[in-house]
XYZ file of C-alpha atoms in Angstrom:
481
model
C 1.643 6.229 5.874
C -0.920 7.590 3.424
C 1.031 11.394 3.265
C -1.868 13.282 2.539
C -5.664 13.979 2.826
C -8.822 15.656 0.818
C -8.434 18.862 2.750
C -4.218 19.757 2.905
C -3.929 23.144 1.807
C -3.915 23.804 -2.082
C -0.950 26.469 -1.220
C 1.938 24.236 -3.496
C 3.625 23.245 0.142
C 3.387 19.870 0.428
C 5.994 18.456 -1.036
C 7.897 21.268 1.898
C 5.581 20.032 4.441
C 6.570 16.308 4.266
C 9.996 16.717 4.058
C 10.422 18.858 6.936
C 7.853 15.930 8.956
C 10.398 13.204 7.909
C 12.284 12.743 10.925
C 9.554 13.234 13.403
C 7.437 10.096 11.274
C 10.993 7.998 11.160
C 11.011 8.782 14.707
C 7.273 6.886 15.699
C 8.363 4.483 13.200
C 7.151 4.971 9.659
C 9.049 3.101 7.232
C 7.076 4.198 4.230
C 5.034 7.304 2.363
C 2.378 6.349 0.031
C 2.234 10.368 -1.849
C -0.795 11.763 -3.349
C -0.603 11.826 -7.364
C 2.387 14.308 -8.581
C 1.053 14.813 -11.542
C -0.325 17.497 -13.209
C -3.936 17.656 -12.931
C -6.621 19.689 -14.679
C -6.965 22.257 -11.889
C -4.242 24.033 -9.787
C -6.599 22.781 -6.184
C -6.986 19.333 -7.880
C -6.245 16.772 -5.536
C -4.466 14.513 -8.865
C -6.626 11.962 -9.604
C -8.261 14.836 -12.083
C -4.945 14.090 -14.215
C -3.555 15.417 -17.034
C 0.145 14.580 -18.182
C 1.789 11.847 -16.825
C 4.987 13.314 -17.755
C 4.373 16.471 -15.816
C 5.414 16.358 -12.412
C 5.249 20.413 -11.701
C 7.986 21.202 -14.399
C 5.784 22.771 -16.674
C 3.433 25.799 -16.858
C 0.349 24.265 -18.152
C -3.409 23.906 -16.999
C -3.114 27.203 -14.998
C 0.750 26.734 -12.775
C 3.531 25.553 -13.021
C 3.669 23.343 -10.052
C 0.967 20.536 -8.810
C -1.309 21.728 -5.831
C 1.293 20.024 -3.728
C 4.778 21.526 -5.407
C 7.184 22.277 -8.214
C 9.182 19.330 -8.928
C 12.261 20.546 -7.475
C 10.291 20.091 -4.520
C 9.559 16.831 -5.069
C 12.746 15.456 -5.951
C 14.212 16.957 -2.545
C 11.754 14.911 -0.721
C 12.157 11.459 -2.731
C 15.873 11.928 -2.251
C 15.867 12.894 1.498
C 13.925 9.953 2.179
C 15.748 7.389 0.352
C 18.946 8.928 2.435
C 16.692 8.473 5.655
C 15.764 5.191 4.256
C 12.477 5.834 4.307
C 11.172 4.653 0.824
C 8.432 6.303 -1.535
C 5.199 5.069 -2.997
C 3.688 6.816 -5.796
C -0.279 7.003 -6.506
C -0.685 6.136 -10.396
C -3.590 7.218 -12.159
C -3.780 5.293 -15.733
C -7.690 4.799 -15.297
C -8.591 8.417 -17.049
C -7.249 11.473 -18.653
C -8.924 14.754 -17.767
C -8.820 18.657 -18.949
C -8.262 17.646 -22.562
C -7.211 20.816 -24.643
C -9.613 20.409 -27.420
C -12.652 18.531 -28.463
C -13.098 16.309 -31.144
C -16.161 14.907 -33.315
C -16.354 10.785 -32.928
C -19.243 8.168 -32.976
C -20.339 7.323 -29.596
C -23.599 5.556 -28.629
C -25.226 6.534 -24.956
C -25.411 3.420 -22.395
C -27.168 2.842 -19.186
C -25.296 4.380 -16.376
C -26.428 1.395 -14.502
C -25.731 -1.270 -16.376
C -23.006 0.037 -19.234
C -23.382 -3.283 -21.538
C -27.264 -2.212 -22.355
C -26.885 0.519 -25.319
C -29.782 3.401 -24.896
C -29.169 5.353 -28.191
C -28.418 4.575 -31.866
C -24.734 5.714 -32.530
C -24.025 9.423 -33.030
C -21.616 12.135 -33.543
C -20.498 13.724 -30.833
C -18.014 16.334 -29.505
C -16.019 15.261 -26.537
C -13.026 16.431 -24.546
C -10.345 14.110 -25.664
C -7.760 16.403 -27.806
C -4.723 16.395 -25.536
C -1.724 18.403 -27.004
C 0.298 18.999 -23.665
C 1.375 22.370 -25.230
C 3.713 23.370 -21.830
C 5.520 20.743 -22.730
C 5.525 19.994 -25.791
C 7.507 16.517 -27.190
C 9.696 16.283 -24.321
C 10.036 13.295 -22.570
C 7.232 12.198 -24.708
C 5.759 12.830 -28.086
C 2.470 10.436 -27.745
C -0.747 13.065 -28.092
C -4.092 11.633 -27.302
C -6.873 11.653 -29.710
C -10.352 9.906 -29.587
C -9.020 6.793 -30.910
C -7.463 6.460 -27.620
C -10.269 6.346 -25.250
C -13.657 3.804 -24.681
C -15.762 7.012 -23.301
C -16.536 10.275 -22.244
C -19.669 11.226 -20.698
C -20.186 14.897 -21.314
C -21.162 16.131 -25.631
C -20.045 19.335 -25.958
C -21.958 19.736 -28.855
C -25.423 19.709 -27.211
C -24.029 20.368 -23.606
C -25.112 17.042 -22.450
C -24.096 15.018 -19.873
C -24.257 11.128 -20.246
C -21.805 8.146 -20.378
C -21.105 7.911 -24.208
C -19.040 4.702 -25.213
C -16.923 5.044 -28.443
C -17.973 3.774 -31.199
C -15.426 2.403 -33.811
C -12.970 -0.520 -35.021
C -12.032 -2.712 -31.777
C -14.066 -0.463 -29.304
C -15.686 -1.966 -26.305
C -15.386 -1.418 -22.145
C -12.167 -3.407 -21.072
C -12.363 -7.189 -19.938
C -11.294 -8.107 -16.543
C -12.995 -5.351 -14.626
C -15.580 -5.310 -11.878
C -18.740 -6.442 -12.987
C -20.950 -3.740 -10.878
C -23.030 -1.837 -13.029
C -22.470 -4.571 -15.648
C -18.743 -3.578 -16.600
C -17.291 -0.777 -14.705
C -14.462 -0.004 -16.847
C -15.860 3.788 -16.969
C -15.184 5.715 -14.088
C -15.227 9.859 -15.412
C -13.330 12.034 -17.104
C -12.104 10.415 -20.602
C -11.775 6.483 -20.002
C -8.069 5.253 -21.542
C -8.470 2.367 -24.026
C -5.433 0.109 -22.293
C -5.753 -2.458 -25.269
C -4.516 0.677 -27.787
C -0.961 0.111 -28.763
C -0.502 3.548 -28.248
C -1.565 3.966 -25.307
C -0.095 0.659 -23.952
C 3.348 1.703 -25.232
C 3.372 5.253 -23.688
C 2.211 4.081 -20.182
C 4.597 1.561 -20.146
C 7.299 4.216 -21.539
C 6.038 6.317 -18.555
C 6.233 3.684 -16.109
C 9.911 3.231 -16.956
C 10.533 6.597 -16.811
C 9.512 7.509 -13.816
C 11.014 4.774 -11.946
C 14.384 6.406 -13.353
C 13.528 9.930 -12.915
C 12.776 9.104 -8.998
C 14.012 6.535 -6.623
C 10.674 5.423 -5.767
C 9.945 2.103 -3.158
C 6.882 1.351 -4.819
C 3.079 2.397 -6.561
C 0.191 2.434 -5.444
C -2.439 1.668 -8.250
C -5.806 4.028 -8.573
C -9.034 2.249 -9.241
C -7.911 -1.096 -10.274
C -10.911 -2.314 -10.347
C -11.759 0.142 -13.192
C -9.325 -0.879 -16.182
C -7.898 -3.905 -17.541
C -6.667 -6.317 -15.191
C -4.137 -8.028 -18.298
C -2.675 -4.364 -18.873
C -1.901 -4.107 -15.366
C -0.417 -7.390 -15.301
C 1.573 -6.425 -17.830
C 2.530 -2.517 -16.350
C 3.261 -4.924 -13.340
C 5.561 -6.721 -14.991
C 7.288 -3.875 -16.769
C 8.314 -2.194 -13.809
C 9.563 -5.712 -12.033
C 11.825 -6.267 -15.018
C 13.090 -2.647 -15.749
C 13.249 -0.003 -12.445
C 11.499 -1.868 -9.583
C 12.160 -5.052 -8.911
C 11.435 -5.043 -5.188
C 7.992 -2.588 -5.586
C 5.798 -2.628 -3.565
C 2.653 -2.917 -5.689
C -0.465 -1.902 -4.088
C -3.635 -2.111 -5.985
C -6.669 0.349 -4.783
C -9.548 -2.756 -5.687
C -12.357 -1.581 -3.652
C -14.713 -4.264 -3.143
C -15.851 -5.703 0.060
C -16.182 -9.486 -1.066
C -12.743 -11.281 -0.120
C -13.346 -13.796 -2.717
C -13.189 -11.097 -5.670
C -9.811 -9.790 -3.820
C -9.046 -13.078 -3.736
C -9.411 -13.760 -7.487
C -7.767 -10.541 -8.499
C -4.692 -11.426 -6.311
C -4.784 -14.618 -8.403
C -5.150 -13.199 -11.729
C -2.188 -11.129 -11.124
C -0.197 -13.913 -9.699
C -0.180 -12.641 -5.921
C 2.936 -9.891 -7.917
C 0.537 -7.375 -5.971
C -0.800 -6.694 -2.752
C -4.483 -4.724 -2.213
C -6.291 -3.000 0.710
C -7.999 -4.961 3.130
C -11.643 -3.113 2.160
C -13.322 -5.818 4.186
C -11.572 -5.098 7.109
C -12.549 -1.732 6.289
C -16.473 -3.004 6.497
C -15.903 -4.915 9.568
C -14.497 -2.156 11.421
C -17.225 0.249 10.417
C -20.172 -2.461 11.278
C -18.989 -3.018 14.557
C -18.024 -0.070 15.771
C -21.501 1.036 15.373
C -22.889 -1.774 16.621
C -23.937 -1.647 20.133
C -22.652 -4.896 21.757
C -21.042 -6.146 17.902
C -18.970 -9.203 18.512
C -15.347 -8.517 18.619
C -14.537 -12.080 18.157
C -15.493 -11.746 14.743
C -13.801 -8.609 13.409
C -11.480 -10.649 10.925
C -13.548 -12.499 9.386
C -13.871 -12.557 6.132
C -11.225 -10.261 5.369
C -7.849 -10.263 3.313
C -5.348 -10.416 6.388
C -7.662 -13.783 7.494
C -7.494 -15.128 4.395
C -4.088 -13.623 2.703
C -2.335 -11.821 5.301
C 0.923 -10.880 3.066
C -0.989 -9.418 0.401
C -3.418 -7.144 2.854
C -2.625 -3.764 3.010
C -4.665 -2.076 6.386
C -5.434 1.378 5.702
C -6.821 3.488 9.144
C -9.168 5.748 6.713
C -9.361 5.362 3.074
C -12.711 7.063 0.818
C -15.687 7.879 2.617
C -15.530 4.702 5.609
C -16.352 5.852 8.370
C -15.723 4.416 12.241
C -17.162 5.659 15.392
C -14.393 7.782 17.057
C -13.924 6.034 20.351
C -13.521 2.430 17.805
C -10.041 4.402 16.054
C -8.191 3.598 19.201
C -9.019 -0.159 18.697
C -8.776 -0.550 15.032
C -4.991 0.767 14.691
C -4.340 -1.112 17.857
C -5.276 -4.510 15.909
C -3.851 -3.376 12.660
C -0.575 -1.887 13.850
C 0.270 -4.533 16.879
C -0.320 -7.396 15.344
C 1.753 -9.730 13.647
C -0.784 -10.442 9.953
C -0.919 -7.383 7.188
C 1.229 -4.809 6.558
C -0.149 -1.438 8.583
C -1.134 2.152 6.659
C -1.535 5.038 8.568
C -3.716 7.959 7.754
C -2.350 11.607 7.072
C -5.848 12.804 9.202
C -5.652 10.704 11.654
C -1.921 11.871 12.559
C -2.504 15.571 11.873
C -5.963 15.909 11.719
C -8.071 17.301 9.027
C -6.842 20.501 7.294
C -4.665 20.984 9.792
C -3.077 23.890 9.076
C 0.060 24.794 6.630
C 2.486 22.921 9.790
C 1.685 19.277 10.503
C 0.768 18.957 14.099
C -0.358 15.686 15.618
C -4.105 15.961 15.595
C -7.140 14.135 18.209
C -7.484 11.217 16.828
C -6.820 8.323 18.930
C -6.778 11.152 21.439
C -3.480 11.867 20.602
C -2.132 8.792 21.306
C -1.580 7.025 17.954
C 2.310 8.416 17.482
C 2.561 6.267 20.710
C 1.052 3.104 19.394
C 3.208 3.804 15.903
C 6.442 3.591 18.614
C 4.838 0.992 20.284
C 4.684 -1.046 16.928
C 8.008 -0.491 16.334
C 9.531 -1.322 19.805
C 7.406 -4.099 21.241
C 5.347 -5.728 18.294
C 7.379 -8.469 17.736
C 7.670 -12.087 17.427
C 4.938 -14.904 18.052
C 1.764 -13.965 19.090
C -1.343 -15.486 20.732
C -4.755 -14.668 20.933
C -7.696 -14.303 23.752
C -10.787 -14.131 21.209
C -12.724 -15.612 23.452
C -15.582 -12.883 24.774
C -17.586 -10.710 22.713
C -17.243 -7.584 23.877
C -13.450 -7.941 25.046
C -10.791 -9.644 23.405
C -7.218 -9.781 23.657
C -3.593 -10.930 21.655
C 0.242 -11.420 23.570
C 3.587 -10.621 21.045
C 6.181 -12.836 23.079
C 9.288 -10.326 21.380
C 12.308 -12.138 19.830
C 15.702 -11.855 20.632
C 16.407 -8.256 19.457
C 13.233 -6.591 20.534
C 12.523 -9.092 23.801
C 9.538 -6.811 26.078
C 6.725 -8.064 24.346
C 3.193 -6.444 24.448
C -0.162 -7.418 25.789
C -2.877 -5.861 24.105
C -6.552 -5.275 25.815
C -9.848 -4.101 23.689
C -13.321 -3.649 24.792
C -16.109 -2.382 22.945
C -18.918 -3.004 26.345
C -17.858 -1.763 29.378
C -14.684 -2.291 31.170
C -13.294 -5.443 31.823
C -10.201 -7.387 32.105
C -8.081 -10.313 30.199
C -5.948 -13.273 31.761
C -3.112 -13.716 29.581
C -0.099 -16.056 29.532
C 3.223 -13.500 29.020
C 5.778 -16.031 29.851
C 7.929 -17.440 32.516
C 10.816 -15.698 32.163
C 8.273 -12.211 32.804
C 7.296 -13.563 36.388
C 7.562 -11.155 39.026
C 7.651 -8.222 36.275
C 5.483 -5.229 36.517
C 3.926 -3.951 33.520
C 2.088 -1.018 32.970
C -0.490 0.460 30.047
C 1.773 2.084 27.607
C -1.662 4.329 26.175
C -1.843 5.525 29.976
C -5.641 4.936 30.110
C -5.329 2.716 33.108
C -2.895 3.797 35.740
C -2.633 0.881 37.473
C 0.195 -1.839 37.341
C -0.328 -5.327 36.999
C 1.884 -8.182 38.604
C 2.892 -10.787 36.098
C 2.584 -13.910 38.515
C 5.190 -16.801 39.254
C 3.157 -18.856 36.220
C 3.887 -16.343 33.755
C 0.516 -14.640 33.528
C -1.321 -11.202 33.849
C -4.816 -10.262 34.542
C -4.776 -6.893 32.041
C -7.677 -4.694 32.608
C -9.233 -2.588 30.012
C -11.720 0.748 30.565
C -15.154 0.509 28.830
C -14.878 1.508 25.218
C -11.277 1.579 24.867
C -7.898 -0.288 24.726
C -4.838 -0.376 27.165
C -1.476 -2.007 26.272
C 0.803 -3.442 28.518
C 4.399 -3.333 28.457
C 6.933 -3.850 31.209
C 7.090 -1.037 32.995
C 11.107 -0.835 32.493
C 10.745 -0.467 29.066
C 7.228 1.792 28.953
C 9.563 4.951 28.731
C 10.808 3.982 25.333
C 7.452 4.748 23.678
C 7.227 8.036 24.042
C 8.331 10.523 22.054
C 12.093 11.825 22.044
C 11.318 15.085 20.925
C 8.013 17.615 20.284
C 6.234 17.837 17.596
């Protein structure tokens, strides 16, 4: 589950607030927490990706608190440690694309480029003051001594000393944009803030320092990695690598590439020699187009997407940036990305709690309150082989046969056209069963007959899944939330 969202309260409670929601999300079957960035940003409210020490995780009073927006670190460690005893593991959002809220400025030759097309130079090299003095005075030397000077950065794009904004690549010995980025807007190495040089020695050696450290300071499960796409692909190969061979060897890696062509997903997986696994941003696509498409064809919703074409590196996110899916399609997509057997499901804070929420996580309307039951559902009935109905446009369909520990099995229903109905084989050994729509959005039971099949019937707009109705009652929830 992705534990947080844009809008959680910037009161220094969520560290608090996730603990306390542990067993109530080991309950509905969450196995792991992808955290926002701990941190310490520029600004108190900052979400983290505004970052400014590594090495600051809420321990120090600098940039305005002590704490991050979401805790002190004694905070924080409670909740790593109370999850790794609930064995529920931790993944941790690194930022290593930028530094931000320098403590000083600094004079250095920089020369302006296009902002849409950073290879073309627009200015003859200058002086100019940028933000890039970072002293970490809360902290001082301890756990590190590494302060960051111009010399360690590729860009900036404000100049202090005519109160000008522009992207401003340095200038000096060895000083380009990164290799092995995207290529949009020419080379996208710079994002904002002040852009890390990765192929500085100094800089190299203190992230990898960091990585080691904090993979000893915390029990984590795993990172997720900020704009991949945005800094050199060889350093974080080689961060990769670090962590494999010092505190993590069973991460879980997951890169934040966002591009919608599968083959550049593909190519990155490659480059990195599949050590990593990425979100599924074309899935992302696909769900947006045809949920707004009146009549779009369902039939087609995986393809040309990671978990078609890689399914164990393709991470399925239910929200991630700015994509946005019709409400009445949420239903479907986290039915087809937590039932089924490719990819490797991620929830959404928001879509479990809702939006700023409030300071107590409550389950929110998405999926009209019915996703903790298709989380359950994942974790009780989707298992084993699976077969698939893709055979209509507008309704399609998909049978898990269980296995021997989990043996119900599921039969999953989605329409995006009106209602409508799907003959599926379930299997001999269910003849004579009844089975009945776990999501409660049909209330009517289906016979499975002496041949082993169902005809499953799905509302207009919607999804149903069918369990047998012995077993329906292990879904729900054991306790309120």
């Amino acid at each position: 589950m992705q534990g947080f969202e844009w809008h959680v309260p910037a009161d220094q409670l969520h560290w608090q607030r996730l603990r306390k929601a542990l067993p109530d999300l080991k309950d509905i079957g969450v196995d792991n927490i992808w955290i926002p960035p701990g941190c310490k940003g520029m600004d108190p409210t900052g979400i983290g990706y505004d970052i400014y020490d590594l090495y600051d995780l809420g321990e120090f009073d600098q940039k305005g608190s002590r704490a991050t927006r979401w805790g002190p670190k004694e905070d924080l460690e409670e909740l790593v440690h109370t999850a790794q005893k609930m064995s529920i593991g931790i993944h941790w959002d690194t930022v290593l694309n930028q530094k931000a809220g320098a403590d000083s400025t600094e004079s250095f030759a920089a020369v302006k480029v296009d902002p849409e097309d950073r290879n073309r130079e627009i200015s003859q090299p200058e002086y100019i003051d940028g933000w890039v003095g970072f002293e970490f005075p809360g902290r001082g030397t301890k756990y590190s001594s590494m302060k960051y000077h111009w010399q360690h950065f590729t860009g900036v794009d404000w100049n202090q000393k005519h109160n000008e904004h522009a992207i401003y690549k340095t200038v000096g010995p060895n000083k380009d944009w990164a290799k092995y980025v995207s290529d949009e807007r020419g080379n996208y190495d710079y994002l904002m803030f002040a852009n890390l040089d990765h192929s500085d020695p100094e800089v190299r050696a203190d992230i990898l320092r960091w990585g080691e450290w904090i993979g000893t300071e915390l029990p984590l499960s795993g990172m997720r990695i900020d704009a991949a796409k945005h800094y050199s692909a060889s350093f974080q190969k080689e961060f990769f690598y670090h962590l494999r061979n010092t505190v993590g060897a069973d991460y879980l890696l997951m890169g934040e590439y966002w591009r919608g062509e599968v083959g550049l997903l593909l190519g990155y997986l490659k480059f990195m020699d599949h050590e990593v696994s990425l979100f599924d941003v074309p899935l992302l696509g696909r769900f947006t187009a045809i949920s707004k498409m009146a009549g779009g064809d369902l039939r087609k919703i995986f393809k040309g997407t990671l978990v078609e074409q890689s399914p164990e590196h393709a991470i399925q996110p239910g929200q991630s940036l700015e994509t946005a899916i019709a409400p009445f399609f949420k239903s479907l997509a986290y039915s087809l990305i937590l039932l089924r057997k490719q990819g490797q499901p991620c929830l959404f804070y928001g879509d479990l709690y809702g939006i700023n929420g409030g300071p107590e996580p409550q389950y929110g309307s998405s999926c009209h309150g019915r996703l903790p039951i298709l989380t359950r559902t994942r974790k009780l009935f989707a298992h084993g082989e699976q077969r698939d109905y893709f055979n209509r446009r507008n309704c399609i369909g998909f049978v898990r046969y269980g296995n021997y520990r989990y043996p119900f099995g599921l039969a999953c229903v989605l329409s995006n056209g009106p209602s409508s109905y799907k003959r599926m084989f379930i299997g001999l050994e269910h003849a004579g069963e009844m089975w009945t729509d776990i999501l409660q959005w049909r209330d009517e039971t289906v016979l499975i007959d002496r041949f082993g099949h169902g005809i499953f019937p799905v509302a207009a707009m919607s999804v149903s899944v069918w369990v047998n109705s012995r077993a329906e009652g292990r879904c729900h929830l054991q306790r309120p939330l």
